[in-house]
Each structure stands twice: as structure tokens, then as C-alpha cells.
PDB file of C-alpha atoms in Angstrom:
ATOM      1  CA  ARG E   1      -0.064  -0.262   0.021  1.00 48.00           C
ATOM      2  CA  ILE E   2       1.027   3.404  -0.423  1.00 47.00           C
ATOM      3  CA  LYS E   3       0.773   5.947   2.401  1.00 52.00           C
ATOM      4  CA  ASN E   4       1.827   9.608   1.327  1.00 59.00           C
ATOM      5  CA  ASP E   5       5.581   9.118   0.379  1.00 70.00           C
ATOM      6  CA  ILE E   6       5.864   5.623   2.008  1.00 76.00           C
ATOM      7  CA  ARG E   7       5.376   2.259   0.282  1.00 83.00           C
ATOM      8  CA  VAL E   8       4.389  -0.594   2.524  1.00 85.00           C
ATOM      9  CA  TYR E   9       5.275  -4.038   1.614  1.00 88.00           C
ATOM     10  CA  SER E  10       4.687  -7.550   3.667  1.00 89.00           C
ATOM     11  CA  LYS E  11       7.510  -9.824   3.596  1.00 88.00           C
ATOM     12  CA  SER E  12       5.211 -11.877   1.069  1.00 91.00           C
ATOM     13  CA  GLN E  13       4.709  -9.180  -1.297  1.00 93.00           C
ATOM     14  CA  TYR E  14       8.594  -8.499  -1.132  1.00 91.00           C
ATOM     15  CA  ASN E  15       9.496 -12.246  -1.821  1.00 92.00           C
ATOM     16  CA  LYS E  16       7.228 -11.867  -5.222  1.00 95.00           C
ATOM     17  CA  PHE E  17       9.184  -8.698  -6.408  1.00 94.00           C
ATOM     18  CA  SER E  18      11.943  -9.056  -9.144  1.00 93.00           C
ATOM     19  CA  LYS E  19      15.226  -9.113  -8.192  1.00 93.00           C
ATOM     20  CA  ARG E  20      16.122  -5.573  -9.525  1.00 92.00           C
ATOM     21  CA  TYR E  21      13.317  -4.311  -7.359  1.00 91.00           C
ATOM     22  CA  ARG E  22      14.234  -6.315  -4.273  1.00 89.00           C
ATOM     23  CA  LYS E  23      18.186  -4.911  -4.463  1.00 86.00           C
ATOM     24  CA  VAL E  24      16.165  -1.172  -5.119  1.00 84.00           C
ATOM     25  CA  LEU E  25      14.382  -2.032  -1.710  1.00 86.00           C
ATOM     26  CA  GLU E  26      17.832  -3.747   0.134  1.00 82.00           C
ATOM     27  CA  LYS E  27      19.586  -0.075  -0.459  1.00 77.00           C
ATOM     28  CA  PHE E  28      16.608   2.118   0.204  1.00 77.00           C
ATOM     29  CA  ALA E  29      14.043   0.506   2.408  1.00 81.00           C
ATOM     30  CA  ASN E  30      13.989  -1.080   6.159  1.00 75.00           C
ATOM     31  CA  GLU E  31      12.144  -3.471   7.854  1.00 78.00           C
ATOM     32  CA  ASP E  32      10.255  -2.883  11.027  1.00 72.00           C
ATOM     33  CA  ASN E  33       9.862  -5.143  14.011  1.00 65.00           C
ATOM     34  CA  ASN E  34       6.858  -6.683  12.430  1.00 73.00           C
ATOM     35  CA  GLY E  35       8.848  -7.412   9.119  1.00 78.00           C
ATOM     36  CA  THR E  36       6.901  -4.884   7.239  1.00 82.00           C
ATOM     37  CA  ILE E  37       9.269  -3.615   4.558  1.00 85.00           C
ATOM     38  CA  ILE E  38       8.881   0.378   4.696  1.00 81.00           C
ATOM     39  CA  TYR E  39      10.254   2.206   1.514  1.00 82.00           C
ATOM     40  CA  HIS E  40      10.307   5.912   1.430  1.00 74.00           C
ATOM     41  CA  ILE E  41       9.790   7.358  -2.220  1.00 72.00           C
ATOM     42  CA  ASP E  42      10.489  10.969  -0.882  1.00 65.00           C
ATOM     43  CA  GLY E  43      13.936  12.645   0.424  1.00 62.00           C
ATOM     44  CA  ALA E  44      13.738  10.205   3.160  1.00 60.00           C
ATOM     45  CA  LYS E  45      15.773   7.852   1.397  1.00 60.00           C
ATOM     46  CA  TYR E  46      18.821   9.867   1.315  1.00 64.00           C
ATOM     47  CA  GLY E  47      19.384  10.012   4.913  1.00 78.00           C
ATOM     48  CA  ASN E  48      22.244   8.720   6.395  1.00 85.00           C
ATOM     49  CA  HIS E  49      23.308   6.317   9.510  1.00 89.00           C
ATOM     50  CA  SER E  50      24.561   7.860  12.778  1.00 94.00           C
ATOM     51  CA  CYS E  51      25.798   5.953  16.029  1.00 94.00           C
ATOM     52  CA  HIS E  52      24.162   8.783  17.807  1.00 95.00           C
ATOM     53  CA  PRO E  53      21.261   9.806  15.285  1.00 95.00           C
ATOM     54  CA  ASN E  54      19.334  12.924  15.345  1.00 94.00           C
ATOM     55  CA  CYS E  55      16.166  10.804  13.994  1.00 91.00           C
ATOM     56  CA  HIS E  56      14.243   7.735  14.591  1.00 89.00           C
ATOM     57  CA  GLU E  57      11.283   6.019  12.979  1.00 81.00           C
ATOM     58  CA  LEU E  58       8.365   5.133  14.995  1.00 76.00           C
ATOM     59  CA  SER E  59       5.983   2.150  13.741  1.00 69.00           C
ATOM     60  CA  SER E  60       3.080   0.433  15.009  1.00 62.00           C
ATOM     61  CA  GLY E  61       2.418  -1.975  11.868  1.00 59.00           C
ATOM     62  CA  HIS E  62       0.003   0.282  11.057  1.00 59.00           C
ATOM     63  CA  ALA E  63       1.125   3.996  11.649  1.00 60.00           C
ATOM     64  CA  TYR E  64       4.788   5.082  10.590  1.00 67.00           C
ATOM     65  CA  MET E  65       6.527   8.720  11.698  1.00 73.00           C
ATOM     66  CA  ASP E  66       9.891   9.953  12.007  1.00 80.00           C
ATOM     67  CA  ILE E  67      10.508  11.831  14.637  1.00 85.00           C
ATOM     68  CA  THR E  68      13.598  14.244  15.520  1.00 88.00           C
ATOM     69  CA  LEU E  69      15.252  13.389  18.651  1.00 92.00           C
ATOM     70  CA  ARG E  70      16.925  17.155  18.863  1.00 89.00           C
ATOM     71  CA  ASP E  71      16.813  20.457  17.374  1.00 85.00           C
ATOM     72  CA  ILE E  72      18.330  19.891  13.596  1.00 85.00           C
ATOM     73  CA  ASP E  73      20.320  22.722  12.032  1.00 85.00           C
ATOM     74  CA  GLU E  74      19.564  24.343   8.668  1.00 82.00           C
ATOM     75  CA  GLY E  75      21.662  22.178   6.285  1.00 81.00           C
ATOM     76  CA  GLU E  76      22.541  19.579   8.764  1.00 85.00           C
ATOM     77  CA  GLU E  77      22.203  15.998   7.573  1.00 84.00           C
ATOM     78  CA  MET E  78      19.025  13.933   9.067  1.00 88.00           C
ATOM     79  CA  THR E  79      20.525  10.463  10.326  1.00 92.00           C
ATOM     80  CA  TRP E  80      18.848   7.350  11.784  1.00 90.00           C
ATOM     81  CA  ASP E  81      20.547   4.439  13.551  1.00 91.00           C
ATOM     82  CA  TYR E  82      20.416   1.729  10.873  1.00 86.00           C
ATOM     83  CA  ALA E  83      21.294  -0.855  13.278  1.00 87.00           C
ATOM     84  CA  THR E  84      18.220  -0.213  15.236  1.00 85.00           C
ATOM     85  CA  LEU E  85      15.768  -0.271  12.230  1.00 77.00           C
ATOM     86  CA  VAL E  86      16.407  -3.423  10.407  1.00 69.00           C
ATOM     87  CA  PRO E  87      15.358  -6.508  12.557  1.00 64.00           C
ATOM     88  CA  SER E  88      16.770  -9.196  10.182  1.00 64.00           C
ATOM     89  CA  TRP E  89      19.620  -7.389   8.843  1.00 67.00           C
ATOM     90  CA  LYS E  90      22.376 -10.145   9.028  1.00 71.00           C
ATOM     91  CA  LYS E  91      25.815  -8.500   7.372  1.00 73.00           C
ATOM     92  CA  SER E  92      27.785  -5.610   9.187  1.00 78.00           C
ATOM     93  CA  ILE E  93      28.848  -2.612   7.114  1.00 80.00           C
ATOM     94  CA  LYS E  94      31.625  -0.288   8.240  1.00 86.00           C
ATOM     95  CA  CYS E  95      30.608   2.650   9.754  1.00 89.00           C
ATOM     96  CA  ASN E  96      32.492   6.274   9.345  1.00 88.00           C
ATOM     97  CA  CYS E  97      29.744   8.245  11.008  1.00 91.00           C
ATOM     98  CA  GLY E  98      32.304  10.389  12.809  1.00 91.00           C
ATOM     99  CA  SER E  99      30.126  10.473  16.209  1.00 93.00           C
ATOM    100  CA  LYS E 100      32.082  10.235  19.317  1.00 93.00           C
ATOM    101  CA  ASN E 101      30.445   7.014  20.249  1.00 90.00           C
ATOM    102  CA  CYS E 102      30.994   5.359  16.742  1.00 95.00           C
ATOM    103  CA  ARG E 103      30.572   1.558  16.870  1.00 94.00           C
ATOM    104  CA  LYS E 104      32.603   1.153  13.817  1.00 93.00           C
ATOM    105  CA  LYS E 105      30.312  -1.087  12.042  1.00 90.00           C
ATOM    106  CA  ILE E 106      26.631  -1.143  11.447  1.00 88.00           C
ATOM    107  CA  LEU E 107      25.216  -4.644  12.883  1.00 86.00           C
ATOM    108  CA  ARG E 108      21.471  -5.120  14.283  1.00 84.00           C
ATOM    109  CA  VAL E 109      21.206  -4.441  17.617  1.00 85.00           C
ATOM    110  CA  PRO E 110      18.632  -6.395  19.859  1.00 83.00           C
ATOM    111  CA  PRO E 111      15.414  -4.714  21.125  1.00 80.00           C
ATOM    112  CA  ASN E 112      16.894  -5.223  24.652  1.00 85.00           C
ATOM    113  CA  SER E 113      20.401  -3.723  23.959  1.00 89.00           C
ATOM    114  CA  ARG E 114      22.073  -0.787  25.785  1.00 91.00           C
ATOM    115  CA  ILE E 115      22.157   1.328  22.323  1.00 90.00           C
ATOM    116  CA  THR E 116      18.114   0.233  22.011  1.00 88.00           C
ATOM    117  CA  LYS E 117      17.355   1.387  25.540  1.00 90.00           C
ATOM    118  CA  LYS E 118      18.995   4.622  25.215  1.00 91.00           C
ATOM    119  CA  LEU E 119      17.614   5.379  21.791  1.00 90.00           C
ATOM    120  CA  LYS E 120      13.922   4.601  23.182  1.00 87.00           C
ATOM    121  CA  LEU E 121      14.885   6.865  26.031  1.00 90.00           C
ATOM    122  CA  ARG E 122      15.896   9.912  23.861  1.00 91.00           C
ATOM    123  CA  THR E 123      12.293   8.985  21.452  1.00 87.00           C
ATOM    124  CA  LYS E 124      10.170   9.354  24.427  1.00 85.00           C
ATOM    125  CA  ILE E 125      11.662  12.651  25.306  1.00 88.00           C
ATOM    126  CA  ALA E 126      11.092  13.591  21.749  1.00 87.00           C
ATOM    127  CA  GLU E 127       7.917  12.479  21.413  1.00 82.00           C
ATOM    128  CA  LYS E 128       6.722  13.994  24.945  1.00 81.00           C
ATOM    129  CA  ASN E 129       7.781  17.621  23.650  1.00 82.00           C
ATOM    130  CA  CYS E 130       6.993  17.461  19.867  1.00 79.00           C
ATOM    131  CA  LEU E 131       3.687  18.879  20.206  1.00 75.00           C
ATOM    132  CA  LYS E 132       4.863  21.763  22.911  1.00 81.00           C
ATOM    133  CA  VAL E 133       7.474  22.887  20.221  1.00 78.00           C
ATOM    134  CA  LYS E 134       6.319  25.480  17.814  1.00 76.00           C
ATOM    135  CA  GLN E 135       6.254  23.820  14.628  1.00 74.00           C
ATOM    136  CA  PRO E 136       5.590  26.565  12.074  1.00 74.00           C
ATOM    137  CA  LEU E 137       5.848  24.218   9.059  1.00 72.00           C
ATOM    138  CA  LEU E 138       2.875  22.127   9.939  1.00 74.00           C
ATOM    139  CA  SER E 139      -0.579  23.222   9.161  1.00 79.00           C
ATOM    140  CA  LYS E 140      -3.564  22.861  11.761  1.00 80.00           C
ATOM    141  CA  LYS E 141      -4.819  20.016  10.484  1.00 81.00           C
ATOM    142  CA  GLU E 142      -1.049  18.279   9.973  1.00 77.00           C
ATOM    143  CA  ARG E 143      -0.671  19.072  13.868  1.00 76.00           C
ATOM    144  CA  VAL E 144      -4.143  17.204  14.407  1.00 76.00           C
ATOM    145  CA  ASP E 145      -2.567  14.594  12.124  1.00 77.00           C
ATOM    146  CA  LEU E 146       0.271  14.421  14.085  1.00 76.00           C
ATOM    147  CA  ALA E 147      -1.146  14.015  17.432  1.00 78.00           C
ATOM    148  CA  ASN E 148      -3.380  11.044  16.184  1.00 77.00           C
ATOM    149  CA  VAL E 149      -0.526   9.295  14.645  1.00 74.00           C
ATOM    150  CA  LEU E 150       1.392   9.613  18.225  1.00 76.00           C
ATOM    151  CA  ARG E 151      -1.870   8.338  19.805  1.00 75.00           C
ATOM    152  CA  SER E 152      -2.178   5.604  17.319  1.00 73.00           C
ATOM    153  CA  LEU E 153       1.504   4.336  18.037  1.00 70.00           C
ATOM    154  CA  LYS E 154       1.020   4.597  21.835  1.00 71.00           C
ATOM    155  CA  LYS E 155      -2.485   2.532  21.398  1.00 71.00           C
ATOM    156  CA  ALA E 156      -0.682  -0.300  19.149  1.00 64.00           C
ATOM    157  CA  LYS E 157       2.203  -0.187  22.084  1.00 64.00           C
ATOM    158  CA  SER E 158       4.905   0.740  19.814  1.00 60.00           C
ATOM    159  CA  PRO E 159       8.289  -0.455  21.121  1.00 58.00           C
ATOM    160  CA  PHE E 160       9.738   3.062  20.732  1.00 56.00           C
ATOM    161  CA  LEU E 161       6.673   4.979  22.906  1.00 55.00           C
TER     162      LEU E 161
END
């Protein structure tokens, strides 16, 4: 299904795709904890990895949202910790993110790891504050939509809220 600028596929749908399209998804998509493949067809696919990210993706299987974990400066790259986004990733990739806590490789981390717990805490703080911060780029309707998505994620017991 297509939701805004995101395509969402089940594992069975993914397995039916051509080898060429699966390679595109392997490069630009991520998989949530439910095995759902999430492919951003907007600029988000150009985000990068950091061992200390400034963004995180929240999902419940039905609702998806990226949340910034801190203020991002104009021109600053948006980053996610890929190790927490792809539960079935088995390969490690050399990391050159440059953060002071760089792990030197990107390899999936389990949901109960210290890394995931710290990211979960940062995400909860950001979620708690995101509706309190002035959002000049959002219309009134988009603010209501944001509040509804956050409620949906909490109701679905998203592992990061």
C-alpha cells in the first residue's frame, strides 16, 4: 500500500518482486519489528546512518512516523541508527559516521540492548515534547494528524513509545 510518500510491503509481497526491485528495496528501504518493509519514496531515502542519530522512525505496523530527537540545524544531515531499524539484517557494514560514540560497524542490535534502550529514552523525550514545540511548517490539520499518529502508536504499544 502507498501512504503519502511511503510504500509499505509485507514479506510475502517482497518475495514476489523482481530481483532488480528487491535490490532497490535492500538499498533504500528498512524493515520494522513486524517484518513490514518500509520504502520511502521521498527525500528520506537520502538520510544517513549515525551511531548517535538525530532522528528515529516510529512504527506500529499501521502507522509510521519519523521523529527528530533534537533540533536539527539548517543544512545539517538527518540521520538514523540503521542498526535499530532493520531486525533481520545479518551483515555488518563499516561505519564512518564520525560520532564520538561510533561503533565502527553497523550491525543489527537486539531490542533489549543498551543502544536500543538509550534510543528509546531519547525517543520518548522527543515524543513528549514534539507537540509543545512550535512547528511553523505544519498546518493546523497536520498538527492534528501528528497528534493522531502519536496516539495510534501509543495505542498499538509501539516499542519506542
